[in-house]
Structure formats: structure tokens, C-alpha cells
Amino acid sequence: MNITLIRSSALSDVAQYAYAATAPANSRLIVLAGSCPLEADGSTHAPGDYAAQAAKCLENMTTALADAGARVEDVLSTRVSVATTDQRDLVTAWNVVRERFGKHDVPSTLVGVTVLGYDDQLVEIEAIAAVID
């Protein structure tokens, strides 16, 4: 693994992710655009379903990572945006992300937003990865 996840005993252990991460000095950073829950034809996947949209975002993110020569295990950090004012919707999307990342629990930011860019879009996931070529 190229990424070092950093935890602090001085900070709360309630968070389900590392508080910081580092990449090796000789690594190449990959900055991904926000991954959206879009189908190949441009339509929005599963309108109204936070969990299904989070899963589609992760599927699309995995494809973008592979195109850049990386894997989910190379991700250094994420930002998960959820269009909602209800914390339960945030948790629903987060649980899908958390399950996909498993033990590679990178530093993450989870935010509720008022609107996202595509019709019926509820979730978007940004990521930064690092690989050694």
C-alpha cells in the first residue's frame, strides 16, 4: 500500500475514518472530478435513492481511477456531497462509501448541500489518489 493512514489518540475515535493520510514522496497524485451517479447515456441513476446513487458514484469513481492507473486502495482522501437537509440521508450515502472502502478508511468529508449539478442527482464523491509508477 502506498498510502499511510494516520490516526490520533488525542482526537475522537467516533469518526469512521483516519484523520490524515500521506503519500510517498515519489508518488503521482491523481485528482478526480466529482464522481456523479450517471449512466453511460447521461441519465441519472436511481432518482430518489441515496444508497443506489452512492454506489453508482463509487462504480464510476473506480472506472476513473482505473483509467488513471489507480485503485480504490490508492485513494488518499474523499469528499462526499449529499443533496439533503436530513442527516439520515447523509448517513445512508456514507454507509455505502464506508462499506466500499472497508479497512482503507481514508480521511473523508461528508457534507449536505442544497443542490448538485444534474437532474435528480443526490450524491457526488470527489477523491484524490496517489500511485507510484
Coordinates of C-alpha atoms in Angstrom, one line a residue:
M1 CA 0.0 0.0 0.0
N2 CA 1.3 3.4 -0.9
I3 CA -0.9 5.4 1.4
T4 CA -0.2 5.8 5.1
L5 CA -3.3 6.5 7.2
I6 CA -2.8 8.5 10.3
R7 CA -4.8 8.3 13.5
S8 CA -4.5 10.3 16.6
S9 CA -5.2 9.1 20.1
A10 CA -5.8 12.8 21.1
L11 CA -8.8 13.0 18.7
S12 CA -12.2 11.3 19.0
D13 CA -12.4 7.7 17.8
V14 CA -16.0 8.2 16.9
A15 CA -15.1 9.1 13.3
Q16 CA -15.1 6.1 10.9
Y17 CA -12.0 7.2 9.0
A18 CA -8.4 8.2 9.5
Y19 CA -7.9 11.9 10.3
A20 CA -4.9 12.3 7.9
A21 CA -3.1 10.4 5.2
T22 CA 0.3 10.7 3.5
A23 CA 1.5 9.6 0.1
P24 CA 5.1 8.6 -0.6
A25 CA 7.4 11.4 -1.9
N26 CA 7.8 9.7 -5.2
S27 CA 4.1 9.2 -5.9
R28 CA 2.0 10.7 -8.7
L29 CA -1.2 12.4 -7.4
I30 CA -4.5 11.8 -9.2
V31 CA -7.2 14.4 -8.6
L32 CA -10.6 13.1 -9.7
A33 CA -13.5 15.3 -10.6
G34 CA -16.6 14.7 -8.5
S35 CA -18.0 11.3 -9.4
C36 CA -21.7 11.5 -10.3
P37 CA -24.4 8.8 -10.4
L38 CA -24.6 9.0 -14.2
E39 CA -25.3 6.2 -16.6
A40 CA -23.3 5.9 -19.8
D41 CA -26.2 7.6 -21.7
G42 CA -26.1 10.6 -19.3
S43 CA -29.2 9.8 -17.4
T44 CA -29.1 9.9 -13.6
H45 CA -29.1 6.5 -11.9
A46 CA -31.8 5.7 -9.4
P47 CA -33.6 9.1 -8.8
G48 CA -34.6 9.4 -5.1
D49 CA -32.3 6.6 -3.9
Y50 CA -29.3 7.9 -1.8
A51 CA -27.7 4.4 -1.4
A52 CA -28.0 3.4 -5.0
Q53 CA -26.6 6.8 -6.2
A54 CA -23.7 6.5 -3.8
A55 CA -23.0 3.0 -5.2
K56 CA -23.1 4.3 -8.8
C57 CA -20.8 7.2 -7.9
L58 CA -18.3 4.7 -6.4
E59 CA -18.6 2.5 -9.6
N60 CA -17.9 5.5 -11.8
M61 CA -15.1 6.6 -9.5
T62 CA -13.5 3.2 -9.7
T63 CA -13.6 3.4 -13.5
A64 CA -11.9 6.8 -13.5
L65 CA -9.3 5.6 -11.1
A66 CA -8.5 2.6 -13.3
D67 CA -8.2 4.9 -16.3
A68 CA -5.6 6.8 -14.4
G69 CA -3.7 3.7 -13.3
A70 CA -5.1 3.6 -9.8
R71 CA -7.4 1.5 -7.5
V72 CA -9.6 2.4 -4.6
E73 CA -6.8 1.4 -2.3
D74 CA -4.7 4.2 -3.8
V75 CA -7.2 6.9 -2.7
L76 CA -5.8 9.4 -0.3
S77 CA -9.0 11.3 0.7
T78 CA -12.6 11.8 -0.3
R79 CA -15.4 14.4 -0.1
V80 CA -18.9 13.1 -0.2
S81 CA -21.6 15.6 -1.0
V82 CA -25.3 14.7 -0.4
A83 CA -28.2 16.9 -1.5
T84 CA -30.3 16.9 1.6
T85 CA -31.1 18.7 4.8
D86 CA -31.7 15.4 6.6
Q87 CA -28.8 13.9 8.4
R88 CA -30.2 10.4 7.9
D89 CA -29.7 10.8 4.1
L90 CA -26.1 11.7 4.7
V91 CA -25.6 8.6 6.8
T92 CA -27.3 6.4 4.1
A93 CA -24.9 7.6 1.5
W94 CA -21.9 7.5 3.9
N95 CA -22.6 3.8 4.8
V96 CA -22.3 2.8 1.2
V97 CA -19.0 4.7 0.9
R98 CA -17.7 3.3 4.2
E99 CA -18.5 -0.3 3.2
R100 CA -16.8 0.1 -0.2
F101 CA -13.6 1.5 1.3
G102 CA -13.6 -1.1 4.2
K103 CA -10.3 -1.0 6.1
H104 CA -8.9 1.6 3.8
D105 CA -10.8 4.3 5.7
V106 CA -9.2 7.4 4.2
P107 CA -9.8 10.9 5.6
S108 CA -13.2 12.0 4.4
T109 CA -15.5 14.9 4.5
L110 CA -19.3 14.4 4.4
V111 CA -21.4 17.4 3.6
G112 CA -25.0 18.2 3.0
V113 CA -25.6 20.6 0.1
T114 CA -28.7 22.2 -1.3
V115 CA -28.3 21.1 -4.9
L116 CA -26.0 19.1 -7.2
G117 CA -25.3 19.6 -10.9
Y118 CA -27.5 17.0 -12.7
D119 CA -31.3 16.5 -12.7
D120 CA -32.3 14.1 -9.8
Q121 CA -28.7 13.9 -8.6
L122 CA -28.4 13.3 -4.8
V123 CA -24.8 12.2 -4.3
E124 CA -21.3 13.2 -5.6
I125 CA -17.9 11.9 -4.5
E126 CA -14.6 13.6 -5.0
A127 CA -11.3 11.8 -4.5
I128 CA -7.6 12.3 -4.5
A129 CA -5.3 9.2 -5.1
A130 CA -1.6 8.6 -5.2
V131 CA 0.3 5.9 -7.1
I132 CA 3.9 5.0 -7.7
D133 CA 4.6 4.4 -11.3

